[in-house]
Short mmCIF file of C-alpha atoms in Angstrom, two decimals:
data_model
loop_
_atom_site.label_atom_id
_atom_site.label_comp_id
_atom_site.label_asym_id
_atom_site.label_seq_id
_atom_site.Cartn_x
_atom_site.Cartn_y
_atom_site.Cartn_z
CA MET D 1 5.01 -11.73 9.05
CA LYS D 2 5.82 -8.18 10.13
CA ARG D 3 6.71 -7.38 13.70
CA THR D 4 3.64 -5.16 14.14
CA THR D 5 1.42 -8.17 13.45
CA LEU D 6 3.39 -10.27 15.91
CA SER D 7 2.99 -7.51 18.50
CA LEU D 8 -0.78 -7.61 18.00
CA PHE D 9 -0.86 -11.36 18.63
CA ALA D 10 1.40 -10.98 21.66
CA GLY D 11 -0.85 -8.25 23.06
CA ALA D 12 -3.94 -10.40 22.60
CA ALA D 13 -2.21 -13.31 24.32
CA ALA D 14 -1.18 -11.11 27.24
CA LEU D 15 -4.75 -9.83 27.58
CA ALA D 16 -6.09 -13.37 27.68
CA ALA D 17 -3.52 -14.35 30.33
CA VAL D 18 -4.68 -11.58 32.69
CA THR D 19 -8.44 -11.54 32.18
CA GLY D 20 -9.29 -15.13 31.37
CA PHE D 21 -9.44 -17.52 28.45
CA ALA D 22 -11.41 -17.78 25.23
CA ALA D 23 -12.38 -21.34 26.19
CA VAL D 24 -13.40 -21.79 29.85
CA SER D 25 -14.60 -24.66 32.03
CA ALA D 26 -17.45 -24.20 34.46
CA PRO D 27 -17.25 -26.00 37.84
CA GLY D 28 -18.08 -29.62 37.35
CA ASP D 29 -17.43 -29.62 33.60
CA THR D 30 -15.43 -32.56 32.34
CA GLY D 31 -13.99 -30.60 29.44
CA ALA D 32 -13.54 -27.10 28.08
CA GLU D 33 -16.29 -25.45 26.09
CA THR D 34 -15.67 -24.80 22.43
CA ALA D 35 -14.04 -21.40 21.98
CA GLU D 36 -16.22 -18.82 20.31
CA PRO D 37 -14.77 -17.32 17.12
CA ALA D 38 -12.91 -14.06 17.48
CA ALA D 39 -15.00 -10.98 16.80
CA ARG D 40 -13.91 -8.38 14.23
CA LEU D 41 -14.19 -4.91 15.72
CA PRO D 42 -13.45 -1.48 14.22
CA VAL D 43 -10.00 -0.11 14.99
CA GLU D 44 -9.90 2.98 17.20
CA ARG D 45 -6.69 4.62 15.96
CA THR D 46 -4.87 4.65 12.62
CA SER D 47 -1.56 6.28 11.66
CA LEU D 48 -0.51 7.11 8.10
CA LEU D 49 2.69 8.55 6.62
CA CYS D 50 3.08 10.29 3.26
CA PRO D 51 6.58 10.88 1.80
CA ALA D 52 7.70 14.24 0.41
CA PRO D 53 6.01 14.20 -3.02
CA SER D 54 8.61 15.57 -5.43
CA ALA D 55 11.84 17.52 -5.91
CA SER D 56 10.44 19.20 -9.04
CA ASP D 57 9.36 22.84 -9.05
CA LEU D 58 6.67 21.77 -11.55
CA ALA D 59 5.05 19.28 -9.18
CA GLU D 60 1.36 19.65 -8.36
CA THR D 61 0.20 17.31 -5.60
CA THR D 62 -3.29 16.37 -4.46
CA TYR D 63 -4.04 14.57 -1.20
CA THR D 64 -7.37 12.79 -0.86
CA SER D 65 -8.53 11.53 2.53
CA PHE D 66 -11.36 9.06 2.99
CA THR D 67 -12.75 6.93 5.79
CA PRO D 68 -15.39 4.33 4.83
CA VAL D 69 -18.51 4.06 6.95
CA THR D 70 -17.86 1.10 9.27
CA GLU D 71 -20.57 -0.63 11.26
CA GLY D 72 -19.92 -0.49 15.00
CA ALA D 73 -17.40 2.37 14.81
CA GLU D 74 -17.48 5.19 17.32
CA LYS D 75 -19.77 8.11 16.50
CA LYS D 76 -17.17 10.84 16.95
CA GLY D 77 -13.56 11.15 15.93
CA THR D 78 -10.72 13.30 14.66
CA ALA D 79 -8.07 13.11 11.95
CA THR D 80 -5.52 15.41 10.37
CA LEU D 81 -2.32 15.44 8.29
CA THR D 82 0.58 17.66 9.35
CA ALA D 83 4.04 18.36 7.95
CA ALA D 84 6.53 15.84 9.33
CA ALA D 85 9.29 18.43 9.48
CA ASP D 86 7.59 20.31 12.31
CA GLY D 87 7.75 17.30 14.61
CA ALA D 88 3.98 17.08 14.80
CA GLY D 89 3.82 13.34 14.19
CA ALA D 90 3.11 12.38 17.78
CA GLU D 91 0.38 15.04 18.08
CA ALA D 92 -1.15 14.75 14.62
CA GLY D 93 -4.41 13.33 15.93
CA LYS D 94 -5.06 16.46 17.99
CA GLY D 95 -6.63 19.56 16.60
CA GLY D 96 -8.98 17.77 14.14
CA GLU D 97 -12.62 18.76 14.19
CA ASP D 98 -15.48 16.78 15.67
CA ALA D 99 -16.93 14.65 12.88
CA GLU D 100 -20.44 15.73 13.80
CA SER D 101 -19.69 19.44 14.05
CA GLY D 102 -19.99 20.00 10.32
CA LYS D 103 -16.69 21.90 10.32
CA ASP D 104 -14.52 19.14 8.91
CA GLY D 105 -13.06 19.97 5.54
CA GLU D 106 -13.53 23.75 5.77
CA ASP D 107 -9.82 24.30 5.03
CA ALA D 108 -9.44 21.29 2.78
CA LYS D 109 -9.23 23.13 -0.52
CA ASP D 110 -7.47 26.34 0.51
CA GLY D 111 -4.24 25.22 -1.11
CA ASN D 112 -2.40 24.96 2.21
CA ASP D 113 0.70 22.81 1.63
CA GLY D 114 1.48 22.04 5.26
CA LYS D 115 4.78 23.97 5.24
CA ASP D 116 3.54 26.43 7.88
CA GLY D 117 2.66 23.64 10.30
CA LYS D 118 -1.08 23.84 9.59
CA PRO D 119 -2.87 20.68 8.47
CA VAL D 120 -2.79 20.16 4.70
CA LEU D 121 -6.41 19.05 5.03
CA ARG D 122 -8.99 18.18 7.65
CA PRO D 123 -10.75 14.92 6.77
CA GLY D 124 -14.53 15.02 6.62
CA ALA D 125 -17.06 12.73 8.21
CA PRO D 126 -16.84 9.03 7.24
CA GLY D 127 -18.30 8.36 3.81
CA THR D 128 -17.18 11.61 2.16
CA PRO D 129 -13.68 12.21 0.71
CA VAL D 130 -11.83 15.49 1.22
CA THR D 131 -8.93 16.91 -0.79
CA GLY D 132 -5.96 19.18 -0.14
CA THR D 133 -3.17 20.41 -2.41
CA ALA D 134 0.53 21.29 -2.43
CA SER D 135 2.79 22.79 -5.09
CA GLY D 136 6.49 22.86 -5.90
CA ALA D 137 9.61 21.07 -4.77
CA ASP D 138 9.57 21.79 -1.05
CA ALA D 139 6.23 20.21 -0.08
CA PRO D 140 7.09 18.21 3.05
CA ALA D 141 6.44 14.65 4.13
CA LEU D 142 3.26 14.31 6.17
CA THR D 143 2.29 12.41 9.28
CA GLY D 144 -1.28 11.74 10.27
CA THR D 145 -3.42 10.08 12.88
CA ALA D 146 -7.12 9.29 12.84
CA GLU D 147 -9.09 8.33 15.95
CA GLY D 148 -12.60 7.14 16.74
CA SER D 149 -15.02 7.28 13.81
CA HIS D 150 -12.27 8.44 11.42
CA ALA D 151 -9.91 5.52 12.12
CA PRO D 152 -11.43 2.33 10.57
CA GLY D 153 -10.07 2.03 7.04
CA TRP D 154 -8.69 5.58 6.88
CA THR D 155 -6.96 5.95 3.51
CA VAL D 156 -5.00 8.85 2.02
CA GLN D 157 -4.01 8.93 -1.64
CA GLN D 158 -1.10 11.16 -2.66
CA THR D 159 -1.06 11.93 -6.40
CA THR D 160 1.54 14.19 -8.03
CA GLU D 161 1.62 15.44 -11.60
CA VAL D 162 5.01 16.54 -12.96
CA ALA D 163 4.83 18.25 -16.35
CA ALA D 164 8.42 17.76 -17.53
CA GLY D 165 11.88 16.55 -16.59
CA THR D 166 13.17 13.36 -15.01
CA GLY D 167 10.27 11.47 -13.49
CA ARG D 168 7.62 13.39 -15.41
CA GLY D 169 4.07 12.07 -15.44
CA LEU D 170 1.70 10.85 -12.74
CA LEU D 171 3.14 9.60 -9.44
CA GLY D 172 0.78 8.08 -6.91
CA LEU D 173 0.69 6.04 -3.74
CA ASN D 174 -1.49 5.21 -0.79
CA CYS D 175 0.12 6.73 2.29
CA THR D 176 1.37 3.89 4.47
CA ALA D 177 1.12 2.78 8.07
CA PRO D 178 4.38 2.81 10.09
CA ASP D 179 6.20 -0.50 10.31
CA THR D 180 9.62 -1.98 11.03
CA GLU D 181 10.56 -3.85 7.83
CA PHE D 182 10.04 -3.20 4.11
CA TRP D 183 11.05 -4.95 0.85
CA PHE D 184 11.27 -3.08 -2.47
CA PRO D 185 12.11 -5.28 -5.47
CA GLY D 186 12.19 -3.14 -8.61
CA ALA D 187 14.53 -0.31 -7.64
CA SER D 188 17.61 0.52 -9.74
CA THR D 189 21.01 2.22 -9.63
CA ALA D 190 21.46 2.07 -13.41
CA SER D 191 22.39 5.08 -15.54
CA GLY D 192 19.24 7.00 -16.43
CA ARG D 193 17.47 6.10 -13.18
CA THR D 194 17.33 8.33 -10.12
CA ASP D 195 15.86 6.38 -7.21
CA TYR D 196 15.39 7.65 -3.68
CA VAL D 197 14.29 5.78 -0.58
CA HIS D 198 12.05 8.01 1.56
CA LEU D 199 11.79 7.44 5.31
CA THR D 200 9.24 9.17 7.56
CA ASN D 201 9.26 8.95 11.36
CA PRO D 202 5.88 9.55 13.08
CA ASP D 203 7.14 9.34 16.67
CA ASP D 204 8.72 11.73 19.18
CA SER D 205 11.96 9.72 19.39
CA ALA D 206 14.58 9.07 16.71
CA ALA D 207 14.44 5.91 14.60
CA VAL D 208 17.52 3.99 13.48
CA VAL D 209 17.41 2.01 10.24
CA ASP D 210 19.65 -0.16 8.06
CA ILE D 211 19.24 -0.01 4.27
CA GLU D 212 20.50 -3.05 2.35
CA LEU D 213 20.75 -3.32 -1.43
CA TYR D 214 20.77 -6.59 -3.40
CA GLY D 215 21.66 -6.86 -7.09
CA LYS D 216 21.95 -9.69 -9.59
CA ASP D 217 25.03 -11.10 -7.86
CA GLY D 218 23.94 -10.58 -4.28
CA VAL D 219 24.45 -7.88 -1.68
CA LEU D 220 25.87 -4.53 -2.83
CA LYS D 221 28.39 -3.63 -0.16
CA SER D 222 27.91 -0.27 1.51
CA THR D 223 28.46 1.18 4.96
CA VAL D 224 26.55 4.38 4.19
CA GLY D 225 23.18 2.68 4.65
CA GLU D 226 23.98 1.30 8.09
CA GLY D 227 22.58 3.00 11.17
CA VAL D 228 20.74 5.81 9.38
CA THR D 229 19.03 8.05 11.95
CA VAL D 230 15.65 9.58 11.13
CA PRO D 231 14.87 12.43 13.55
CA PRO D 232 11.67 12.55 15.63
CA GLY D 233 8.68 13.59 13.57
CA GLY D 234 10.91 14.06 10.53
CA GLY D 235 11.57 12.70 7.08
CA GLU D 236 14.71 11.70 5.18
CA SER D 237 15.37 10.76 1.57
CA LEU D 238 18.50 8.94 0.41
CA LEU D 239 19.64 8.63 -3.21
CA LEU D 240 20.35 4.94 -3.84
CA SER D 241 23.35 5.66 -6.07
CA THR D 242 25.06 7.31 -3.08
CA LEU D 243 24.76 4.09 -1.08
CA THR D 244 26.75 2.07 -3.64
CA ASP D 245 28.97 2.78 -6.63
CA VAL D 246 27.71 -0.32 -8.49
CA GLU D 247 25.29 0.26 -11.36
CA GLN D 248 22.55 -2.38 -11.43
CA THR D 249 19.40 -2.54 -13.56
CA ASP D 250 17.44 -4.44 -10.92
CA VAL D 251 17.96 -3.82 -7.22
CA THR D 252 16.01 -5.00 -4.19
CA VAL D 253 15.98 -2.53 -1.30
CA HIS D 254 15.56 -3.89 2.22
CA VAL D 255 14.68 -1.36 4.93
CA ASN D 256 15.16 -2.85 8.39
CA VAL D 257 14.36 -0.65 11.40
CA ARG D 258 16.62 -1.25 14.40
CA SER D 259 14.68 1.00 16.76
CA GLY D 260 11.43 2.86 16.41
CA ARG D 261 9.15 2.57 13.41
CA LEU D 262 8.91 4.27 10.02
CA GLY D 263 7.01 4.74 6.82
CA ALA D 264 9.09 3.86 3.74
CA ALA D 265 8.69 4.15 -0.03
CA VAL D 266 11.01 4.31 -3.05
CA GLN D 267 10.61 7.07 -5.63
CA ALA D 268 11.85 5.71 -8.97
CA LEU D 269 12.52 8.34 -11.65
CA ASP D 270 13.59 7.57 -15.22
CA ASP D 271 15.06 9.96 -17.77
CA LYS D 272 13.01 8.47 -20.63
CA THR D 273 9.93 6.77 -19.19
CA GLY D 274 8.87 9.07 -16.38
CA GLY D 275 8.53 7.76 -12.86
CA ASP D 276 6.31 6.63 -10.03
CA TRP D 277 6.38 5.43 -6.46
CA LEU D 278 7.46 1.88 -5.68
CA THR D 279 5.65 0.89 -2.50
CA ALA D 280 6.61 -2.03 -0.29
CA ALA D 281 5.85 -5.51 -1.59
CA ALA D 282 3.79 -8.00 0.37
CA ASP D 283 5.78 -9.95 2.95
CA PRO D 284 7.94 -12.80 1.58
CA ALA D 285 5.71 -15.77 0.67
CA GLY D 286 5.76 -18.90 -1.44
CA GLU D 287 2.77 -17.81 -3.54
CA LEU D 288 2.31 -14.24 -4.78
CA VAL D 289 -0.15 -12.20 -6.84
CA VAL D 290 0.78 -9.01 -8.71
CA PRO D 291 -2.65 -7.53 -9.55
CA GLY D 292 -3.89 -5.06 -12.13
CA ILE D 293 -1.37 -4.93 -14.99
CA PRO D 294 -2.90 -2.45 -17.49
CA ALA D 295 -4.34 -4.02 -20.64
CA ASP D 296 -2.38 -1.65 -22.88
CA ALA D 297 1.01 -2.24 -21.25
CA THR D 298 3.75 -2.15 -23.91
CA ALA D 299 6.44 -3.63 -21.63
CA VAL D 300 6.32 -5.54 -18.36
CA ARG D 301 9.41 -6.45 -16.33
CA LEU D 302 9.12 -8.81 -13.36
CA MET D 303 11.61 -8.44 -10.49
CA LEU D 304 11.99 -11.07 -7.76
CA PHE D 305 14.12 -11.66 -4.68
CA THR D 306 14.28 -14.41 -2.09
CA PRO D 307 15.69 -13.35 1.29
CA GLY D 308 16.27 -16.86 2.60
CA GLY D 309 19.14 -19.25 2.03
CA SER D 310 17.40 -21.38 -0.62
CA ASP D 311 16.79 -20.83 -4.32
CA ALA D 312 13.20 -20.55 -5.49
CA ASP D 313 11.57 -21.99 -8.62
CA LEU D 314 8.26 -20.41 -9.53
CA LYS D 315 5.56 -21.12 -12.08
CA VAL D 316 4.47 -17.93 -13.86
CA ARG D 317 0.83 -17.58 -14.93
CA LEU D 318 -1.18 -14.64 -16.19
CA ALA D 319 -4.75 -14.55 -14.90
CA SER D 320 -6.63 -13.09 -17.90
CA PRO D 321 -10.37 -12.50 -18.44
CA SER D 322 -10.67 -15.94 -20.02
CA GLY D 323 -8.53 -17.86 -17.53
CA ALA D 324 -4.93 -18.64 -16.62
CA ILE D 325 -2.33 -18.28 -19.39
CA THR D 326 1.33 -19.27 -19.31
CA PRO D 327 3.50 -16.56 -20.92
CA ALA D 328 5.39 -18.09 -23.86
CA GLY D 329 9.04 -18.63 -22.99
CA HIS D 330 8.50 -17.74 -19.33
CA GLU D 331 6.73 -20.78 -17.97
CA THR D 332 8.98 -20.80 -14.90
CA VAL D 333 11.56 -18.51 -13.32
CA HIS D 334 14.53 -19.48 -11.14
CA VAL D 335 15.44 -17.07 -8.31
CA LYS D 336 18.84 -17.53 -6.70
CA ALA D 337 19.02 -17.04 -2.96
CA GLY D 338 20.03 -13.51 -1.97
CA MET D 339 20.09 -12.26 -5.58
CA THR D 340 17.67 -10.06 -7.51
CA THR D 341 16.25 -11.62 -10.69
CA GLY D 342 14.70 -9.59 -13.53
CA VAL D 343 12.59 -11.06 -16.35
CA ASP D 344 11.25 -9.15 -19.38
CA LEU D 345 7.71 -10.33 -20.15
CA GLY D 346 7.10 -7.87 -23.00
CA GLU D 347 3.49 -7.13 -23.94
CA VAL D 348 2.26 -9.98 -21.78
CA THR D 349 -1.32 -8.73 -21.36
CA ARG D 350 -1.90 -8.32 -25.12
CA GLY D 351 -4.75 -5.86 -24.77
CA GLU D 352 -6.61 -7.61 -21.95
CA ALA D 353 -6.76 -7.20 -18.19
CA GLY D 354 -4.18 -9.33 -16.41
CA SER D 355 -2.52 -10.19 -13.11
CA LEU D 356 0.57 -12.29 -12.51
CA VAL D 357 0.16 -15.34 -10.28
CA LEU D 358 3.40 -16.88 -8.99
CA THR D 359 3.36 -20.35 -7.40
CA PRO D 360 6.17 -22.75 -6.43
CA THR D 361 6.99 -25.58 -8.81
CA SER D 362 7.96 -27.82 -5.89
CA GLY D 363 8.99 -26.75 -2.39
CA SER D 364 7.74 -23.37 -1.20
CA VAL D 365 10.42 -20.68 -0.68
CA PRO D 366 9.48 -17.15 0.49
CA VAL D 367 9.88 -14.56 -2.29
CA VAL D 368 9.11 -10.86 -2.79
CA ALA D 369 8.14 -9.50 -6.21
CA ALA D 370 7.11 -6.43 -8.20
CA VAL D 371 6.63 -5.46 -11.84
CA ARG D 372 7.60 -2.35 -13.77
CA VAL D 373 4.98 -1.47 -16.38
CA VAL D 374 5.46 0.82 -19.37
CA ARG D 375 2.62 2.37 -21.40
CA GLY D 376 2.87 4.37 -24.59
CA LYS D 377 5.38 4.54 -27.41
CA GLY D 378 8.48 6.55 -28.23
CA GLY D 379 8.90 9.84 -26.41
CA GLU D 380 5.53 9.57 -24.67
CA GLN D 381 6.26 6.43 -22.69
CA GLU D 382 5.42 6.43 -18.99
CA SER D 383 6.18 3.84 -16.31
CA ALA D 384 4.65 2.65 -13.05
CA PHE D 385 5.30 -0.09 -10.50
CA ILE D 386 3.03 -2.75 -9.05
CA PRO D 387 4.30 -4.75 -6.06
CA ALA D 388 2.94 -8.15 -5.10
CA SER D 389 -0.05 -7.50 -2.87
CA ASP D 390 -2.00 -8.97 0.00
CA PRO D 391 -5.65 -9.85 -0.78
CA VAL D 392 -8.58 -7.47 -0.41
CA GLY D 393 -9.71 -9.36 2.65
CA ALA D 394 -12.85 -7.90 4.25
CA ARG D 395 -12.54 -4.51 2.51
CA ALA D 396 -10.06 -2.43 0.53
CA THR D 397 -10.22 1.30 -0.23
CA ALA D 398 -8.96 3.59 -3.01
CA ALA D 399 -9.34 7.26 -2.01
CA GLU D 400 -9.01 9.24 -5.26
CA ASN D 401 -10.98 8.35 -8.38
CA ARG D 402 -12.23 10.39 -11.30
CA ALA D 403 -15.25 10.17 -13.60
CA LYS D 404 -12.79 9.38 -16.39
CA GLY D 405 -9.43 7.68 -16.12
CA THR D 406 -10.18 5.17 -13.35
CA THR D 407 -9.83 1.41 -13.96
CA LEU D 408 -10.51 -1.18 -11.26
CA SER D 409 -9.01 -4.63 -11.81
CA VAL D 410 -10.12 -7.59 -9.66
CA THR D 411 -8.49 -11.04 -9.64
CA ALA D 412 -9.66 -14.37 -8.19
CA PRO D 413 -6.53 -16.52 -8.59
CA ASP D 414 -8.07 -19.77 -7.33
CA ARG D 415 -11.79 -20.00 -6.60
CA THR D 416 -14.70 -17.95 -7.94
CA ALA D 417 -15.53 -14.99 -5.72
CA LYS D 418 -18.18 -12.32 -5.43
CA VAL D 419 -17.24 -8.72 -4.60
CA GLU D 420 -19.23 -5.58 -3.88
CA VAL D 421 -17.84 -2.27 -5.16
CA THR D 422 -19.14 0.99 -3.71
CA ALA D 423 -18.48 4.50 -4.97
CA SER D 424 -18.69 7.19 -2.30
CA ALA D 425 -20.18 10.63 -2.62
CA GLY D 426 -17.93 13.07 -4.46
CA THR D 427 -15.70 15.66 -2.81
CA GLU D 428 -18.02 18.37 -4.11
CA GLY D 429 -21.30 16.51 -4.49
CA GLY D 430 -22.96 13.29 -5.61
CA THR D 431 -24.61 10.23 -4.09
CA THR D 432 -23.18 6.76 -3.49
CA ALA D 433 -23.54 3.89 -5.97
CA THR D 434 -22.91 0.15 -5.54
CA LYS D 435 -22.42 -2.78 -7.90
CA THR D 436 -21.78 -6.48 -7.28
CA PHE D 437 -19.51 -8.58 -9.51
CA THR D 438 -18.72 -12.29 -9.77
CA ILE D 439 -15.09 -13.03 -10.65
CA GLU D 440 -14.52 -16.52 -12.01
CA GLY D 441 -11.66 -18.51 -10.51
CA GLY D 442 -8.35 -18.07 -12.32
CA THR D 443 -9.42 -14.82 -14.03
CA THR D 444 -8.87 -11.08 -13.87
CA GLN D 445 -11.67 -8.66 -14.76
CA ASN D 446 -11.61 -4.92 -15.34
CA VAL D 447 -15.00 -4.27 -13.77
CA GLU D 448 -17.37 -1.46 -14.67
CA VAL D 449 -16.72 0.94 -11.82
CA PRO D 450 -19.84 2.53 -10.35
CA VAL D 451 -19.83 6.33 -10.53
CA PRO D 452 -21.76 8.45 -8.02
CA ALA D 453 -24.93 10.02 -9.40
CA GLY D 454 -24.45 13.76 -9.83
CA LEU D 455 -20.70 13.44 -9.22
CA LYS D 456 -18.74 16.61 -8.61
CA GLY D 457 -15.03 16.34 -7.83
CA THR D 458 -13.40 12.99 -7.10
CA TYR D 459 -14.72 10.02 -5.18
CA ALA D 460 -13.54 6.97 -3.23
CA LEU D 461 -14.02 3.27 -4.00
CA THR D 462 -14.37 0.40 -1.56
CA VAL D 463 -14.10 -3.25 -2.58
CA GLU D 464 -15.60 -5.84 -0.22
CA THR D 465 -15.32 -9.62 -0.46
CA VAL D 466 -18.84 -11.03 -0.28
CA SER D 467 -18.18 -14.75 -0.80
CA GLY D 468 -15.87 -17.29 -2.40
CA GLY D 469 -12.10 -17.43 -2.53
CA PRO D 470 -9.58 -14.64 -1.91
CA VAL D 471 -9.56 -11.71 -4.32
CA TYR D 472 -6.86 -9.20 -5.22
CA ALA D 473 -7.46 -5.75 -6.65
CA ALA D 474 -5.64 -2.76 -8.11
CA ARG D 475 -6.76 0.68 -9.27
CA THR D 476 -5.17 2.38 -12.29
CA LEU D 477 -5.45 6.16 -12.53
CA THR D 478 -4.55 7.82 -15.83
CA GLY D 479 -3.71 11.45 -16.51
CA GLU D 480 -6.36 13.87 -17.71
CA ASP D 481 -4.47 14.50 -20.98
CA GLU D 482 -5.62 11.62 -23.20
CA ASP D 483 -2.69 12.17 -25.60
CA VAL D 484 -0.14 11.29 -22.91
CA ALA D 485 0.29 7.83 -21.39
CA SER D 486 0.79 9.06 -17.80
CA PHE D 487 -0.61 6.68 -15.19
CA THR D 488 -0.16 5.20 -11.74
CA VAL D 489 -1.33 1.89 -10.23
CA GLN D 490 -2.14 1.19 -6.58
CA PRO D 491 -2.78 -2.36 -5.29
CA LEU D 492 -5.69 -2.53 -2.85
CA PRO D 493 -4.98 -4.78 0.13
CA ASP D 494 -7.23 -4.90 3.19
CA ASP D 495 -7.67 -1.37 4.56
CA ARG D 496 -7.17 -2.53 8.18
CA GLY D 497 -10.56 -1.16 9.19
CA THR D 498 -11.25 -3.98 11.63
CA VAL D 499 -9.14 -6.16 13.88
CA SER D 500 -9.76 -9.66 15.21
CA VAL D 501 -10.38 -9.61 18.97
CA PRO D 502 -10.56 -12.98 20.81
CA LYS D 503 -13.51 -13.47 23.14
CA ALA D 504 -12.32 -13.51 26.75
CA GLU D 505 -14.10 -13.87 30.06
CA GLN D 506 -12.89 -12.49 33.35
CA ASN D 507 -11.27 -15.14 35.55
CA LEU D 508 -9.18 -13.44 38.21
CA SER D 509 -8.66 -16.75 39.99
CA VAL D 510 -5.69 -17.33 37.72
CA LEU D 511 -3.94 -14.54 39.68
CA GLN D 512 -4.64 -16.22 43.02
CA GLN D 513 -3.21 -19.68 42.46
CA PRO D 514 -0.84 -20.73 45.27
CA PRO D 515 2.78 -21.24 44.23
CA ALA D 516 3.67 -24.77 43.15
#
């Protein structure tokens, strides 16, 4: 569990200690009343961080911002994205337009890249996506804050197209919330790979971070990654091969923040198979799901790491449209403690939708995992990364989708579940559309994505769990050139639009108790 989550629990506990208790006893009661369940309320503030998109002069980047309509949210709000280099991170929520003024999004498509300190886009009212663009190699990292009506579930997709060179193809990620610890299985320091870890600091004080690398034989010794300082409101990128002189095909990167908080992502670029962003894997757990492996994947490589002191033995299953399948020759995988393990699964999906489900064979040992997926043949191969993901939960959001080239994959690893998928209005026109799907337990389905009627531009998707067991989802976006295999995959965990708030009643008598 990440420290931000622990802080939330600690804050709720402190609130209960001062104002009362969720379960209270009235005078004369012989026992406490049953505690009412915690309410889920819309969040009031959300921060997001986007790394610098590319070092290529040929890079063309699109940012798409979207906030789903959330019941109970405030009626007014603000949101904006600003270049991290100008130190605007702590003030990024100021200067956005009133959501009801009708002025949001006026500058969204003016091509402003954020380098002059102006917002790269101004998000529109909830329910309508807005886009902004940047070009070239010097587009900066971005920091953003949404408040009030713009905050619940605010999602920003950063998609970059690079026409040629190392890391060519489609690179995409959902901009991330700041945190204090990140795991990236799937990085590499091998010849032919150029991997950078990007760090973005949203706050007005410096952050200090340690970067640890783990290969097939354990930790890769380096003092360069210790005590890295990221300036206030700034961004840093570090080439992994400068942190160690050891070449390793599979490397797990651990980003541990000593002070402050950061956004972190790894940009993995390959000389032959293009590149993409490797986003942080779900927290170490005994059971993991890697959702949304494309049906036409020509090569799939699974990377795993266990941070504890015990080895892990995992059962490997592929949740396919017809049920769970055990990949031939890879029924189980053994992961040595503190060492990165890589397994080639080949064309494991064999033309069908699929997600990997990893479960312990005996005792549960926390593990992190990701897969590297290759599509295409010969000189037109492209690669992307899919980390193990948290479930959709109440709702997940994908901000940028196109009339063609969007695939939504939904997995119910255990029990049958029902999900509702909603397509928003388009950035330039269109009306919302909704479909409901039932996903049988143990299967993965590429569902028929609803498309807004009269769509102009791009649109957003939300996936909501209606009933049944937990579901996992991923969205694949392919390039507009059908002759090239460029693509990117984003897992869709809960969009953090609501937070659980315990019911408390005022009881100031707890502050007036005489000393014992």
